[in-house]
Amino acid sequence: MVRTHSMRGFSLIELLLVLLIISALAGLFIAVMGRTPEKTKIKTTTTLVETVVPQALERFYADMDRYPTEEEGLAALVKAPAFEDENEAKKYGGPYLKKVPVDGWGQELHYEPVEPGSGTDTSIRYKVWSDGPNKQSGDDDDIRSWSEEESST
């Protein structure tokens, strides 16, 4: 009795086609995943600048009836600054943050109190910003707690 086995399997072209599809999908996955960390850094920094730090500044204000000075900076939200007045020192209810905030690129955030009547919108009491991905202040990629429209009115 002679048996004939038909050869089953994939042709070379079928194997190459499958490898091509897998390579294309892997390349697409790597490209998408390569951008995700940058988006995550931007989103995390935006949350810090627009929500977390302003909430801490408002809690500081509620206790102290003022915002930190430029010299005290955001460090005043972590550790009590050196108060000249003992009564003021008693009002400090911090720390308001666990550590001085840094953006997604490891840079400390900038803080600038805004004096009332200094030509800006009266709703802006302070400015908090990150230099953004390029780590250079004053560029379009900066992440700010205020809009340019608010700043110019």
PDB file of C-alpha atoms in Angstrom:
ATOM      1  CA  MET A   1       0.000   0.000   0.000  1.00  0.00           C
ATOM      2  CA  VAL A   2       1.518   3.265  -1.076  1.00  0.00           C
ATOM      3  CA  ARG A   3       0.452   6.416   0.621  1.00  0.00           C
ATOM      4  CA  THR A   4       0.852   9.753  -0.937  1.00  0.00           C
ATOM      5  CA  HIS A   5       1.128  12.674   1.389  1.00  0.00           C
ATOM      6  CA  SER A   6       0.167  15.987   0.039  1.00  0.00           C
ATOM      7  CA  MET A   7       2.605  18.634   1.196  1.00  0.00           C
ATOM      8  CA  ARG A   8       0.976  21.174   3.381  1.00  0.00           C
ATOM      9  CA  GLY A   9       2.502  24.410   4.641  1.00  0.00           C
ATOM     10  CA  PHE A  10       3.002  28.005   3.714  1.00  0.00           C
ATOM     11  CA  SER A  11       4.667  29.222   0.605  1.00  0.00           C
ATOM     12  CA  LEU A  12       7.624  31.566   0.834  1.00  0.00           C
ATOM     13  CA  ILE A  13       5.486  34.462  -0.381  1.00  0.00           C
ATOM     14  CA  GLU A  14       2.897  33.851   2.339  1.00  0.00           C
ATOM     15  CA  LEU A  15       5.596  33.790   5.014  1.00  0.00           C
ATOM     16  CA  LEU A  16       7.159  37.003   3.694  1.00  0.00           C
ATOM     17  CA  LEU A  17       3.753  38.691   3.617  1.00  0.00           C
ATOM     18  CA  VAL A  18       3.088  37.763   7.259  1.00  0.00           C
ATOM     19  CA  LEU A  19       6.551  39.031   8.282  1.00  0.00           C
ATOM     20  CA  LEU A  20       5.925  42.287   6.410  1.00  0.00           C
ATOM     21  CA  ILE A  21       2.606  42.824   8.207  1.00  0.00           C
ATOM     22  CA  ILE A  22       4.136  42.053  11.614  1.00  0.00           C
ATOM     23  CA  SER A  23       7.042  44.433  10.918  1.00  0.00           C
ATOM     24  CA  ALA A  24       4.667  47.217   9.871  1.00  0.00           C
ATOM     25  CA  LEU A  25       2.559  46.775  13.010  1.00  0.00           C
ATOM     26  CA  ALA A  26       5.658  46.711  15.231  1.00  0.00           C
ATOM     27  CA  GLY A  27       6.967  49.902  13.608  1.00  0.00           C
ATOM     28  CA  LEU A  28       3.626  51.626  14.101  1.00  0.00           C
ATOM     29  CA  PHE A  29       3.497  50.518  17.742  1.00  0.00           C
ATOM     30  CA  ILE A  30       7.011  51.824  18.414  1.00  0.00           C
ATOM     31  CA  ALA A  31       6.222  55.163  16.750  1.00  0.00           C
ATOM     32  CA  VAL A  32       3.063  55.636  18.810  1.00  0.00           C
ATOM     33  CA  MET A  33       4.708  54.563  22.069  1.00  0.00           C
ATOM     34  CA  GLY A  34       7.637  56.893  21.413  1.00  0.00           C
ATOM     35  CA  ARG A  35       5.314  59.901  21.522  1.00  0.00           C
ATOM     36  CA  THR A  36       3.228  58.791  24.472  1.00  0.00           C
ATOM     37  CA  PRO A  37       5.764  59.671  27.202  1.00  0.00           C
ATOM     38  CA  GLU A  38       6.052  63.235  25.844  1.00  0.00           C
ATOM     39  CA  LYS A  39       2.266  63.618  25.879  1.00  0.00           C
ATOM     40  CA  THR A  40       2.199  62.242  29.418  1.00  0.00           C
ATOM     41  CA  LYS A  41       4.840  64.760  30.534  1.00  0.00           C
ATOM     42  CA  ILE A  42       2.845  67.607  28.986  1.00  0.00           C
ATOM     43  CA  LYS A  43      -0.412  66.451  30.586  1.00  0.00           C
ATOM     44  CA  THR A  44       1.196  65.955  34.015  1.00  0.00           C
ATOM     45  CA  THR A  45       2.863  69.369  33.861  1.00  0.00           C
ATOM     46  CA  THR A  46      -0.363  71.037  32.729  1.00  0.00           C
ATOM     47  CA  THR A  47      -2.175  69.536  35.719  1.00  0.00           C
ATOM     48  CA  LEU A  48       0.555  70.797  38.062  1.00  0.00           C
ATOM     49  CA  VAL A  49       0.588  74.306  36.594  1.00  0.00           C
ATOM     50  CA  GLU A  50      -3.173  74.763  36.204  1.00  0.00           C
ATOM     51  CA  THR A  51      -4.532  72.867  39.220  1.00  0.00           C
ATOM     52  CA  VAL A  52      -2.169  71.446  41.856  1.00  0.00           C
ATOM     53  CA  VAL A  53       0.092  74.470  42.424  1.00  0.00           C
ATOM     54  CA  PRO A  54      -2.750  77.051  42.247  1.00  0.00           C
ATOM     55  CA  GLN A  55      -4.717  75.070  44.853  1.00  0.00           C
ATOM     56  CA  ALA A  56      -1.675  75.042  47.143  1.00  0.00           C
ATOM     57  CA  LEU A  57      -1.164  78.784  46.560  1.00  0.00           C
ATOM     58  CA  GLU A  58      -4.801  79.458  47.455  1.00  0.00           C
ATOM     59  CA  ARG A  59      -4.463  77.444  50.683  1.00  0.00           C
ATOM     60  CA  PHE A  60      -1.320  79.466  51.516  1.00  0.00           C
ATOM     61  CA  TYR A  61      -3.304  82.652  50.818  1.00  0.00           C
ATOM     62  CA  ALA A  62      -6.215  81.492  53.006  1.00  0.00           C
ATOM     63  CA  ASP A  63      -3.816  81.018  55.933  1.00  0.00           C
ATOM     64  CA  MET A  64      -1.463  83.936  55.388  1.00  0.00           C
ATOM     65  CA  ASP A  65      -3.728  86.514  53.673  1.00  0.00           C
ATOM     66  CA  ARG A  66      -1.051  86.899  51.003  1.00  0.00           C
ATOM     67  CA  TYR A  67       0.705  84.861  48.337  1.00  0.00           C
ATOM     68  CA  PRO A  68       4.364  83.873  48.669  1.00  0.00           C
ATOM     69  CA  THR A  69       6.778  86.594  47.650  1.00  0.00           C
ATOM     70  CA  GLU A  70       8.969  86.080  44.610  1.00  0.00           C
ATOM     71  CA  GLU A  71      11.925  85.477  46.935  1.00  0.00           C
ATOM     72  CA  GLU A  72      10.004  82.838  48.921  1.00  0.00           C
ATOM     73  CA  GLY A  73       8.798  81.239  45.711  1.00  0.00           C
ATOM     74  CA  LEU A  74       7.099  77.869  45.546  1.00  0.00           C
ATOM     75  CA  ALA A  75       9.425  76.596  48.288  1.00  0.00           C
ATOM     76  CA  ALA A  76       7.106  78.434  50.723  1.00  0.00           C
ATOM     77  CA  LEU A  77       4.479  75.811  49.896  1.00  0.00           C
ATOM     78  CA  VAL A  78       6.776  73.053  51.170  1.00  0.00           C
ATOM     79  CA  LYS A  79       8.566  74.653  54.124  1.00  0.00           C
ATOM     80  CA  ALA A  80       7.709  77.712  56.172  1.00  0.00           C
ATOM     81  CA  PRO A  81       9.699  80.712  54.994  1.00  0.00           C
ATOM     82  CA  ALA A  82      11.645  82.799  57.495  1.00  0.00           C
ATOM     83  CA  PHE A  83       8.981  85.095  58.932  1.00  0.00           C
ATOM     84  CA  GLU A  84       9.995  88.339  60.607  1.00  0.00           C
ATOM     85  CA  ASP A  85       6.718  88.504  62.518  1.00  0.00           C
ATOM     86  CA  GLU A  86       5.939  85.768  65.061  1.00  0.00           C
ATOM     87  CA  ASN A  87       2.182  86.175  64.487  1.00  0.00           C
ATOM     88  CA  GLU A  88       2.663  85.548  60.782  1.00  0.00           C
ATOM     89  CA  ALA A  89       4.688  82.424  61.559  1.00  0.00           C
ATOM     90  CA  LYS A  90       1.799  81.097  63.663  1.00  0.00           C
ATOM     91  CA  LYS A  91      -0.608  81.482  60.741  1.00  0.00           C
ATOM     92  CA  TYR A  92       1.443  79.224  58.455  1.00  0.00           C
ATOM     93  CA  GLY A  93      -0.576  76.012  58.022  1.00  0.00           C
ATOM     94  CA  GLY A  94       1.747  74.216  55.634  1.00  0.00           C
ATOM     95  CA  PRO A  95       3.269  72.296  54.160  1.00  0.00           C
ATOM     96  CA  TYR A  96       0.844  72.706  51.280  1.00  0.00           C
ATOM     97  CA  LEU A  97       2.865  70.437  48.980  1.00  0.00           C
ATOM     98  CA  LYS A  98       5.186  67.515  49.761  1.00  0.00           C
ATOM     99  CA  LYS A  99       8.024  68.847  47.601  1.00  0.00           C
ATOM    100  CA  VAL A 100       8.863  71.775  45.360  1.00  0.00           C
ATOM    101  CA  PRO A 101       7.055  70.986  42.112  1.00  0.00           C
ATOM    102  CA  VAL A 102       9.036  70.085  39.009  1.00  0.00           C
ATOM    103  CA  ASP A 103       7.683  69.664  35.505  1.00  0.00           C
ATOM    104  CA  GLY A 104       7.724  66.492  33.440  1.00  0.00           C
ATOM    105  CA  TRP A 105      11.286  67.248  32.313  1.00  0.00           C
ATOM    106  CA  GLY A 106      12.688  67.611  35.841  1.00  0.00           C
ATOM    107  CA  GLN A 107      12.833  71.425  35.849  1.00  0.00           C
ATOM    108  CA  GLU A 108      11.453  73.490  38.734  1.00  0.00           C
ATOM    109  CA  LEU A 109       8.336  75.477  37.910  1.00  0.00           C
ATOM    110  CA  HIS A 110       8.568  79.269  37.734  1.00  0.00           C
ATOM    111  CA  TYR A 111       6.487  81.453  40.049  1.00  0.00           C
ATOM    112  CA  GLU A 112       5.856  85.176  39.930  1.00  0.00           C
ATOM    113  CA  PRO A 113       3.365  87.025  42.140  1.00  0.00           C
ATOM    114  CA  VAL A 114       1.419  89.722  40.293  1.00  0.00           C
ATOM    115  CA  GLU A 115       0.941  93.011  42.090  1.00  0.00           C
ATOM    116  CA  PRO A 116      -2.596  94.439  41.900  1.00  0.00           C
ATOM    117  CA  GLY A 117      -2.781  97.289  39.401  1.00  0.00           C
ATOM    118  CA  SER A 118       0.363  96.220  37.545  1.00  0.00           C
ATOM    119  CA  GLY A 119      -1.359  96.420  34.155  1.00  0.00           C
ATOM    120  CA  THR A 120      -2.562  92.840  34.023  1.00  0.00           C
ATOM    121  CA  ASP A 121      -6.030  91.390  34.412  1.00  0.00           C
ATOM    122  CA  THR A 122      -7.084  91.818  38.041  1.00  0.00           C
ATOM    123  CA  SER A 123      -8.077  88.147  38.219  1.00  0.00           C
ATOM    124  CA  ILE A 124      -4.423  87.136  37.888  1.00  0.00           C
ATOM    125  CA  ARG A 125      -2.762  87.124  41.308  1.00  0.00           C
ATOM    126  CA  TYR A 126       0.280  85.071  40.322  1.00  0.00           C
ATOM    127  CA  LYS A 127       1.843  83.323  37.361  1.00  0.00           C
ATOM    128  CA  VAL A 128       3.091  79.744  37.428  1.00  0.00           C
ATOM    129  CA  TRP A 129       4.731  78.207  34.379  1.00  0.00           C
ATOM    130  CA  SER A 130       6.962  75.498  33.005  1.00  0.00           C
ATOM    131  CA  ASP A 131       9.507  76.032  30.259  1.00  0.00           C
ATOM    132  CA  GLY A 132       7.949  73.052  28.481  1.00  0.00           C
ATOM    133  CA  PRO A 133       9.619  70.321  26.432  1.00  0.00           C
ATOM    134  CA  ASN A 134      12.436  72.499  25.081  1.00  0.00           C
ATOM    135  CA  LYS A 135      13.301  73.777  28.594  1.00  0.00           C
ATOM    136  CA  GLN A 136      13.509  77.404  27.383  1.00  0.00           C
ATOM    137  CA  SER A 137      11.283  80.084  28.851  1.00  0.00           C
ATOM    138  CA  GLY A 138       9.274  82.410  26.631  1.00  0.00           C
ATOM    139  CA  ASP A 139       8.568  79.975  23.793  1.00  0.00           C
ATOM    140  CA  ASP A 140       5.282  78.674  22.437  1.00  0.00           C
ATOM    141  CA  ASP A 141       5.747  75.336  24.196  1.00  0.00           C
ATOM    142  CA  ASP A 142       5.692  76.901  27.689  1.00  0.00           C
ATOM    143  CA  ILE A 143       2.886  75.621  29.899  1.00  0.00           C
ATOM    144  CA  ARG A 144       1.266  78.532  31.780  1.00  0.00           C
ATOM    145  CA  SER A 145      -1.332  79.008  34.505  1.00  0.00           C
ATOM    146  CA  TRP A 146      -2.742  82.008  32.632  1.00  0.00           C
ATOM    147  CA  SER A 147      -3.642  82.772  29.045  1.00  0.00           C
ATOM    148  CA  GLU A 148      -1.911  85.482  27.036  1.00  0.00           C
ATOM    149  CA  GLU A 149      -5.269  87.298  26.718  1.00  0.00           C
ATOM    150  CA  GLU A 150      -5.517  87.549  30.520  1.00  0.00           C
ATOM    151  CA  SER A 151      -1.954  88.800  30.748  1.00  0.00           C
ATOM    152  CA  SER A 152      -2.352  91.596  28.199  1.00  0.00           C
ATOM    153  CA  THR A 153      -5.534  93.223  29.489  1.00  0.00           C
TER     154      THR A 153
END
